[in-house]
């Protein structure tokens, strides 16, 4: 019979961002997830990313489905409106909200069960639409909240705690997103603070849908030996595509980069993303290359992490809909109720 | 006709001589054959002549090639519900012609395609054989077009037989085809050819005829879905998410047309609305909920299978208190059922749609005018009550063409309900909590994302006054008791029932939706044919205000007339009503997919009256 | 304790001296701390000592780190429903300890972790401070394990305080941990350490104690979900499709274990069953429908949100007449609600689950034994009636541990219903049609794909006797009237109500499901404390057989006791019942997420009796 | 108020198949679809394929969702049990049926709306499981039965009858199926009798899931100029991968083929599929090559038709489940109700 209290604001940090807010404006309530859960680490990075990007938290909406992962929006950005909806349906709720108010910045948090199983249909259609939305999957290969059953991202051959072996192929959410037309697709690991932070910041700057699949070990049900989503396994098999650095539009581009080995992507808002290649030569704007990469790493039992695909300038869904600039939800009556003459005209046509 | 109609109806008493402005025509064709234009021209001509009419399309659930029937009823007293008996049959479909003819009452007239040789089937009907192909061939050289134009020939024939006004008919045709001059000319020729041929070859042998009246002056002809779309337009809808389904699709599709025409920002040319054809009904309602939550006026429209898919989200909207408007244009269930037939079968399911003590507001438009008005009301109610509102129309209302007085421009401004901005919250001096009942009406205040007002966390799981997560027993009961209180409040906000008390009678009818028109006629039948006076209450919404229970208390036998098998509204009245009144309630049901007719009600009531306590 | 209990209860009358085998212990811990073993050992020890017990877990909807409470009730008279009052508190959770203590009635005993210093909070309780960490440290050198083992210490302390049998407790522990010798040894040591410490340091100052009885001889301890899984196993289930959800998951998960153990073909080592964890609840029911259609005995298991998603398929199963078994282990709604709390809130929604005149059979198990038996019955019924059967258990029944007499091996063979093979069809000499009612009971005969018998086409759209597509009004009504007839037939096939008439009283109770145990105790309270005799009917299924209506007719005031806000079963009884009986029905409701208790019922009835017609 | 009558059996053809059945045993009821609808042509090919393969029609089940396409199972194989389920949910119903009786041969017919919109979630999971099922999508880029709205396979830029242009990217069901692990993926055209017939026969011989996306013009709502799913457009942009020939196991392999330009695939039942390459050199067992091909043809506004991907020997779902050989649904009580001793044992454990 617990009540989650708003976490008492910690002693204010000196550091403030460009809005003169300190990080406490980006914190959430106290987590009720297990100690050590990857999801908590991700919440921390979300807090950091919004803080460092200087986003007005009142502009943010945070949405989710149902699951341990889907609880996380309560654990960051308390000043933002939150919506913990129903299982697998975050995308539609987020879509509606963005239609109502295009000035919002939406982050949707989901789980691999929430997205990969019951929610895969809404996932598919969200990817097609390229709605402005950060769609973050906290991916632990299992259903945490219902006690550890395999999810559709569980790898072929991975073992459950009770020894049962998964014999279905995993759904690779990144590969699907790319196939379906998503414009920012990244994979990361809850344990890789730096990479995840850069990716989140880039996603905040991105204009369309960002799909971020973050491997986030479930320490309670899926962290044993034999699991390919255990902390140890992921750490050992994380295969970063390269180094990801992000320079927001309000900072000087002081990054030194060699054009040969680093891809520089100009985001829609003027920010810059620098992707320094390591072993691979890959081009994050080439869909087929991205697909190949994902298949090959998967076949090796590894996780390619980093920004896998990016298409920074594609029209987003709100542009396609040709909406007025103001939030639809806040238009005054005079702009949404046609005048009497319109009714008269309509009536005349029917007489 | 008319040997089937009771002798007591005055205009039939003189019979055989002539029956003016009181008959129904059934046109049997094949769908996809373009007969709809011809049928609407007929309907409109009668309407323009001032004669009360209604048109009902009985079409198959496929796209082309199957039998379809269009029925036009003209009635000088203004009855516009379905009439069971056909007086005049236009038999164009070889596949059904035999059955169509065999089903007629003696004395009816049949216009038929000559090669069908229907006159050999019966000797108690009036037959008019018309060589359609021959007539068409003369006016239409393009063999491909003949199939379409052929239909206009029967309009000409009927015009002649029934003495319809030629000028009105030309004008009606022009209205239908005005924008296509070539088609117009061709059809005009066909019309004339039909009329001419008929005047030259047919001898009038049936009693039916029309005569100009003035009963439709100033009125409009419209479908309920069009009316509802108009209502949404003037309600200021801003977000529409939908998924195609018969018989609902024409509502959002018409709305899209209106929005594109009337809701583009004049300065920027941009849209003051967003319409999304979603991937399914679950996503549709999810988008509506997200949009309403973020401040839009949002709606979706569907039919039975759609509301079955929406249950989970409906429960979320109820419990998390998010406005949502859901139009359910009812068709025949269960399951896929009869997608192109009408019913009122989603009452109980809509009212209790979702697990675990969910209760929803249900509006029950009974006319095209109410489709328009209740569409507007539904948004106001959804936002004021912060809950999901189901608007239960049906196929008959939504897709058929109805006469109506013109709609009124809304007098009241839009009601956005209890929404607070930053100042509003401040003004409350710390008493605000998202789910706190400050006014005693059970309705809390909300804030909107992005408005700068204090945020809260919306969830379908347990929450307290402050929208914080809780599993405490007392928090739970407090919250759901408030929801129950809010539902009480709804009783006075929803459209109130229309009550027609009758002194001295013990009999009453309760009905709702399209059943209304048949009830009106049935009450006249009961009075005129049997001297039985019947009081009447027309329900317009659930939850029921006290008026309903008081009405029931005043009559011994209250017949709940509805179009479903299980007497669903009767059930709901039993649940919500006064226990002592349960004995007063009885059922008259009609559920074969066709719109209910007055005679069925009259017979149903009389049978029970005779059997029991008359 | 006990100042809260009415003085008239005999065993409390002597009070203060000693209260034997009649108390409840609440253990407040943090979830994920492994206290469940310790709690079950306590429960089992009492059980083994022959004392009637029940154990109820009140856990949060998360995985670890939040407060959780386990309540054990021992009652020599055999009452096993929840008792509101706590007699003995074991306060292990610093976060809730204060509230836990403040909520107690005077006279209760509190065992607490010494550093919490709870004894300063109140002076009207008996406090036992126990230095758990110190005691544990002595028996467990591995610091990591201490947190887990600590719980066993309170078992030892309680054993000493309550005079529990040491041997039984060792045996109970062995049962829980028998397969893990290391853990067993460690826990045994902790148990002993607790007992020893208590015997050396505590002075008994509360009245509660246990004493061996013989009231549990031969009985078993089991959770309802386990019992239901067993029922499915012996029902010969062949296809299971499910999707995880609390509090249902343990049903299919236990079933999987049983199937793997008992249903592998001895010769081939292959499975005589298929279990699929589907992608969601819609797919789960779709698979069940497909499997049943093709001849399997198929089931799914879910909770509220799941049945909301299943509506469309439920309607298909109803209308296309495909067997399907759906377990709904109810939790608190609406929406996500309180996933780890109990309710009976899905009654109306299950009964009318889907649009358009859909009606479903609902079974209402009231005990673990009935979970077992009705699981078997549900398959027989689904196949015999060719429809969807909802089995409405609840969290309290499904996930808590209950005493029961051992289950009986099914006497009757499996009933696969009206299935015809090729010969069977031939034998009917051409009269067979998939939806033809040959026996007058509304139930048609089906054939199975792949069996070589004549095929038919299954659809959720309009169909006639022969399963051919039709939109004809008469075909439609004929078919749905037959479905209504079939529903009538169901009344005699479903589990019949259990009726306990009482001569001379005007008061009766109707209840169902887990409410039963509280009702039993409440009837005793009413009789013993107030001299009020109450008749009782326990519903076991919907649709209701005539017995129910006859019972209601026999009493003036019939209290429908249930665990939901809206009095849903009362509503269903009003819909289905005799109108004249409506005035007899009243509600006693309990809906805060905790299992209902007898006192609430007694008070609820007395209040209404006093207010009204007593 | 029509009733679909069983079509009167046509005058028996002389020709019989290996079961001595003539084609009338494979016919269905009279179609109620529009004259000229692509779906009708597909039904004809299904009749031919089952007839020529000599499949016992009693062994077949035919399932569908809702739509014009989903009506087609009524128009072929009258002697087979049929199930016209609900919109978008054919896959789950088919899955259940196959679990109940592994001896069945299942063909599921769906539409692009039925599968691509409401049913995309079940599609995704069906592809992962590799259940024995011929999953045929009659793909016209629109919702025929509800009068012509765009479906999710409508091509970017295609025009509706009313002039509205589609501005969302299409879902390529073949590409998704391949990504998700389907083992037989083909695209065809309702107008290409020969190719479609061969593909259907191969699908009948295939052991796991066959996804066949058949472009099937809707002559009533999507056959106008500007539509990329019109008959004329598809005919002009059909880009066959090569010639598909199928030789069932019960016939001699008399096909002459040059190993260089023809790929020979041995199906699980001993049948053979011959894929003669035309312009392209492609390998139908290489997932990434298949994906590339689909992307490239799509980008050119063309439809690559033929067998796009095949993996003939992967374990199917029933194998994974380790089912007994007999249909589960027909096991006698003695094999599904454990003996009394088991209950006794269970009771003992609980005492
Ligand atoms: C409709 C519905 N079905 C099932 C559930 C039960 N449920 C809650 S969370 C969950 C799975 C969550 O898994 P995932 O999304 O991977 O989140 P995680 O807990 O692993 O972070 C399920 C099945 C539900 N809440 N609603
Ligand atoms: C739940 C539900 N929603 C909507 C519908 C209405 N509906 C019937 S068919 C159809 C679309 C069919 O499109 P497609 O699958 O492409 O088939 P086609 O008619 O084009 O062959 C829709 C939306 C329905 N029957 N059920
Ligand atoms: S159960 Fe797993 S996913 Fe859930 S909070 Fe605990 S560690 Fe995280
Ligand atoms: S509407 Fe289109 S898809 Fe439907 S039957 Fe006609 S041509 Fe075929
Ligand atoms: Mg997960
Ligand atoms: Mg289509």
Tab-separated table of N, CA, C and O in Angstrom, chain B residues 58 60-64 66-67 69 95 242-246 249 253 260 277-282 309 335-336 341 594, chain D residues 1-2 30 32-34 66 68 71 85-87 89 113-114 117-119 143-147 149-151 164 220-221:
chain	number	residue	atom	x	y	z
B	58	UNK	N	-31.203	-0.738	-48.565
B	58	UNK	CA	-30.877	-2.036	-48.004
B	58	UNK	C	-29.887	-2.693	-48.948
B	58	UNK	O	-30.272	-3.249	-49.963
B	60	UNK	N	-26.146	-4.864	-49.807
B	60	UNK	CA	-25.401	-6.031	-49.315
B	60	UNK	C	-24.016	-5.615	-48.824
B	60	UNK	O	-23.524	-4.540	-49.167
B	61	UNK	N	-23.402	-6.469	-48.046
B	61	UNK	CA	-22.060	-6.196	-47.569
B	61	UNK	C	-21.042	-6.675	-48.595
B	61	UNK	O	-20.263	-7.583	-48.345
B	62	UNK	N	-21.132	-6.075	-49.774
B	62	UNK	CA	-20.064	-6.289	-50.750
B	62	UNK	C	-20.069	-5.081	-51.669
B	62	UNK	O	-20.794	-4.121	-51.440
B	63	UNK	N	-19.280	-5.123	-52.703
B	63	UNK	CA	-19.080	-3.897	-53.470
B	63	UNK	C	-19.927	-3.827	-54.724
B	63	UNK	O	-20.461	-2.771	-55.063
B	64	UNK	N	-20.071	-4.906	-55.404
B	64	UNK	CA	-20.843	-4.848	-56.651
B	64	UNK	C	-21.387	-6.212	-57.005
B	64	UNK	O	-20.774	-7.246	-56.714
B	66	UNK	N	-24.388	-7.680	-56.184
B	66	UNK	CA	-25.378	-8.384	-55.365
B	66	UNK	C	-26.670	-7.567	-55.274
B	66	UNK	O	-26.675	-6.365	-55.513
B	67	UNK	N	-27.751	-8.228	-54.926
B	67	UNK	CA	-29.043	-7.554	-54.868
B	67	UNK	C	-29.042	-6.416	-53.849
B	67	UNK	O	-28.429	-6.525	-52.787
B	69	UNK	N	-31.838	-3.212	-52.371
B	69	UNK	CA	-33.211	-2.695	-52.417
B	69	UNK	C	-33.225	-1.293	-51.852
B	69	UNK	O	-32.646	-1.043	-50.787
B	95	UNK	N	-32.320	-11.648	-60.530
B	95	UNK	CA	-32.005	-12.659	-59.522
B	95	UNK	C	-33.046	-12.720	-58.410
B	95	UNK	O	-33.316	-13.784	-57.862
B	242	UNK	N	-9.322	7.663	-36.851
B	242	UNK	CA	-10.399	6.742	-37.209
B	242	UNK	C	-9.851	5.563	-37.991
B	242	UNK	O	-8.703	5.554	-38.446
B	243	UNK	N	-10.715	4.588	-38.150
B	243	UNK	CA	-10.390	3.409	-38.936
B	243	UNK	C	-11.658	3.041	-39.689
B	243	UNK	O	-12.745	3.032	-39.104
B	244	UNK	N	-11.551	2.768	-40.981
B	244	UNK	CA	-12.766	2.553	-41.773
B	244	UNK	C	-13.591	1.369	-41.269
B	244	UNK	O	-13.037	0.335	-40.921
B	245	UNK	N	-14.865	1.541	-41.242
B	245	UNK	CA	-15.786	0.441	-40.979
B	245	UNK	C	-17.198	0.891	-41.338
B	245	UNK	O	-17.594	2.018	-41.046
B	246	UNK	N	-17.917	0.012	-41.981
B	246	UNK	CA	-19.311	0.242	-42.301
B	246	UNK	C	-20.128	0.036	-41.034
B	246	UNK	O	-19.866	-0.921	-40.304
B	249	UNK	N	-17.898	4.760	-41.654
B	249	UNK	CA	-16.876	5.480	-42.429
B	249	UNK	C	-17.335	6.819	-42.984
B	249	UNK	O	-16.558	7.772	-43.031
B	253	UNK	N	-15.354	10.492	-43.099
B	253	UNK	CA	-15.021	10.907	-44.465
B	253	UNK	C	-15.708	12.219	-44.842
B	253	UNK	O	-15.127	13.075	-45.505
B	260	UNK	N	-11.466	20.130	-44.548
B	260	UNK	CA	-10.601	20.666	-45.618
B	260	UNK	C	-11.185	21.945	-46.195
B	260	UNK	O	-10.464	22.817	-46.645
B	277	UNK	N	-5.908	8.507	-40.319
B	277	UNK	CA	-6.474	7.166	-40.500
B	277	UNK	C	-5.511	6.232	-39.788
B	277	UNK	O	-4.414	5.966	-40.262
B	278	UNK	N	-5.919	5.764	-38.635
B	278	UNK	CA	-5.017	4.978	-37.792
B	278	UNK	C	-4.912	3.548	-38.296
B	278	UNK	O	-5.611	3.157	-39.232
B	279	UNK	N	-4.051	2.776	-37.676
B	279	UNK	CA	-3.858	1.401	-38.111
B	279	UNK	C	-4.971	0.474	-37.628
B	279	UNK	O	-5.153	-0.604	-38.172
B	280	UNK	N	-5.698	0.896	-36.620
B	280	UNK	CA	-6.845	0.113	-36.154
B	280	UNK	C	-7.621	0.933	-35.130
B	280	UNK	O	-7.277	2.094	-34.873
B	281	UNK	N	-8.638	0.333	-34.553
B	281	UNK	CA	-9.492	1.065	-33.622
B	281	UNK	C	-8.801	1.282	-32.285
B	281	UNK	O	-9.093	2.247	-31.580
B	282	UNK	N	-7.926	0.364	-31.909
B	282	UNK	CA	-7.229	0.556	-30.639
B	282	UNK	C	-6.380	1.808	-30.737
B	282	UNK	O	-6.413	2.688	-29.869
B	309	UNK	N	-12.945	-3.584	-29.714
B	309	UNK	CA	-11.491	-3.454	-29.617
B	309	UNK	C	-11.075	-2.298	-28.710
B	309	UNK	O	-9.943	-2.240	-28.249
B	335	UNK	N	-20.484	-10.075	-33.324
B	335	UNK	CA	-19.310	-10.245	-34.173
B	335	UNK	C	-19.450	-9.400	-35.442
B	335	UNK	O	-20.025	-8.317	-35.413
B	336	UNK	N	-18.946	-9.891	-36.558
B	336	UNK	CA	-19.033	-9.122	-37.798
B	336	UNK	C	-20.498	-8.926	-38.176
B	336	UNK	O	-20.877	-7.892	-38.744
B	341	UNK	N	-26.722	-3.831	-42.076
B	341	UNK	CA	-28.068	-3.819	-41.515
B	341	UNK	C	-28.041	-3.053	-40.199
B	341	UNK	O	-27.008	-2.906	-39.570
B	594	UNK	N	-33.601	-5.002	-40.307
B	594	UNK	CA	-34.321	-3.919	-40.988
B	594	UNK	C	-34.751	-2.898	-39.941
B	594	UNK	O	-34.950	-3.255	-38.779
D	1	UNK	N	-30.078	-9.234	-49.349
D	1	UNK	CA	-30.419	-10.411	-48.559
D	1	UNK	C	-30.071	-11.696	-49.315
D	1	UNK	O	-30.886	-12.573	-49.513
D	2	UNK	N	-28.844	-11.719	-49.731
D	2	UNK	CA	-28.419	-12.824	-50.580
D	2	UNK	C	-27.939	-13.996	-49.745
D	2	UNK	O	-27.524	-13.837	-48.613
D	30	UNK	N	-19.735	-19.537	-55.746
D	30	UNK	CA	-19.651	-18.467	-56.735
D	30	UNK	C	-19.137	-17.195	-56.056
D	30	UNK	O	-19.581	-16.838	-54.972
D	32	UNK	N	-18.591	-13.392	-54.984
D	32	UNK	CA	-19.425	-12.191	-54.907
D	32	UNK	C	-18.550	-10.950	-55.030
D	32	UNK	O	-18.979	-9.852	-54.722
D	33	UNK	N	-17.313	-11.152	-55.440
D	33	UNK	CA	-16.425	-9.999	-55.630
D	33	UNK	C	-16.723	-9.354	-56.978
D	33	UNK	O	-17.415	-9.923	-57.823
D	34	UNK	N	-16.193	-8.165	-57.178
D	34	UNK	CA	-16.442	-7.465	-58.432
D	34	UNK	C	-15.859	-8.268	-59.599
D	34	UNK	O	-14.810	-8.907	-59.476
D	66	UNK	N	-10.927	-10.153	-42.449
D	66	UNK	CA	-12.101	-9.494	-43.014
D	66	UNK	C	-11.650	-8.555	-44.130
D	66	UNK	O	-10.661	-7.840	-43.988
D	68	UNK	N	-12.517	-7.778	-48.739
D	68	UNK	CA	-12.879	-8.476	-49.978
D	68	UNK	C	-11.989	-9.704	-50.124
D	68	UNK	O	-12.449	-10.817	-50.389
D	71	UNK	N	-12.815	-12.624	-48.116
D	71	UNK	CA	-13.976	-13.423	-48.509
D	71	UNK	C	-13.572	-14.601	-49.393
D	71	UNK	O	-14.319	-15.573	-49.518
D	85	UNK	N	-12.492	-15.226	-40.057
D	85	UNK	CA	-12.474	-14.818	-38.640
D	85	UNK	C	-12.759	-13.330	-38.476
D	85	UNK	O	-13.724	-12.834	-39.038
D	86	UNK	N	-11.958	-12.631	-37.721
D	86	UNK	CA	-12.174	-11.187	-37.563
D	86	UNK	C	-10.998	-10.431	-38.175
D	86	UNK	O	-9.965	-11.011	-38.515
D	87	UNK	N	-11.178	-9.151	-38.291
D	87	UNK	CA	-10.264	-8.309	-39.065
D	87	UNK	C	-8.835	-8.335	-38.505
D	87	UNK	O	-8.596	-7.942	-37.361
D	89	UNK	N	-6.899	-10.864	-37.762
D	89	UNK	CA	-6.511	-11.887	-36.776
D	89	UNK	C	-6.439	-13.290	-37.345
D	89	UNK	O	-6.461	-14.258	-36.582
D	113	UNK	N	-4.860	-4.406	-46.020
D	113	UNK	CA	-5.360	-3.699	-44.849
D	113	UNK	C	-5.420	-4.666	-43.669
D	113	UNK	O	-4.924	-4.373	-42.580
D	114	UNK	N	-5.976	-5.805	-43.921
D	114	UNK	CA	-6.115	-6.840	-42.903
D	114	UNK	C	-4.766	-7.200	-42.283
D	114	UNK	O	-4.647	-7.368	-41.076
D	117	UNK	N	-2.382	-3.211	-41.671
D	117	UNK	CA	-2.859	-2.230	-40.691
D	117	UNK	C	-3.157	-2.935	-39.380
D	117	UNK	O	-2.268	-3.193	-38.575
D	118	UNK	N	-4.402	-3.302	-39.193
D	118	UNK	CA	-4.846	-3.859	-37.908
D	118	UNK	C	-4.123	-5.157	-37.557
D	118	UNK	O	-3.902	-5.475	-36.399
D	119	UNK	N	-3.698	-5.890	-38.586
D	119	UNK	CA	-3.138	-7.209	-38.335
D	119	UNK	C	-1.623	-7.279	-38.349
D	119	UNK	O	-1.055	-8.366	-38.285
D	143	UNK	N	-8.221	-0.448	-49.042
D	143	UNK	CA	-9.259	-1.193	-48.355
D	143	UNK	C	-10.418	-1.320	-49.318
D	143	UNK	O	-11.230	-0.396	-49.432
D	144	UNK	N	-10.510	-2.440	-49.997
D	144	UNK	CA	-11.592	-2.586	-50.962
D	144	UNK	C	-12.965	-2.559	-50.302
D	144	UNK	O	-13.814	-1.740	-50.641
D	145	UNK	N	-13.149	-3.430	-49.339
D	145	UNK	CA	-14.500	-3.629	-48.802
D	145	UNK	C	-15.080	-2.376	-48.146
D	145	UNK	O	-16.286	-2.195	-48.100
D	146	UNK	N	-14.209	-1.514	-47.638
D	146	UNK	CA	-14.739	-0.277	-47.043
D	146	UNK	C	-14.633	0.899	-48.008
D	146	UNK	O	-14.679	2.050	-47.604
D	147	UNK	N	-14.425	0.580	-49.260
D	147	UNK	CA	-14.548	1.557	-50.331
D	147	UNK	C	-13.337	2.424	-50.620
D	147	UNK	O	-13.467	3.612	-50.922
D	149	UNK	N	-10.144	3.306	-49.144
D	149	UNK	CA	-9.135	4.083	-48.402
D	149	UNK	C	-7.742	3.489	-48.621
D	149	UNK	O	-7.585	2.310	-48.874
D	150	UNK	N	-6.718	4.319	-48.470
D	150	UNK	CA	-5.344	3.819	-48.575
D	150	UNK	C	-5.073	2.770	-47.503
D	150	UNK	O	-5.506	2.919	-46.361
D	151	UNK	N	-4.326	1.772	-47.863
D	151	UNK	CA	-3.850	0.818	-46.866
D	151	UNK	C	-2.361	1.078	-46.644
D	151	UNK	O	-1.741	1.856	-47.375
D	164	UNK	N	-6.426	12.333	-53.762
D	164	UNK	CA	-5.550	12.471	-52.599
D	164	UNK	C	-4.277	11.639	-52.808
D	164	UNK	O	-4.339	10.514	-53.301
D	220	UNK	N	-12.324	-1.716	-58.763
D	220	UNK	CA	-13.343	-0.718	-58.452
D	220	UNK	C	-12.769	0.552	-57.819
D	220	UNK	O	-13.170	1.649	-58.156
D	221	UNK	N	-11.806	0.395	-56.931
D	221	UNK	CA	-11.336	1.586	-56.212
D	221	UNK	C	-9.884	1.968	-56.451
D	221	UNK	O	-9.443	3.017	-56.009
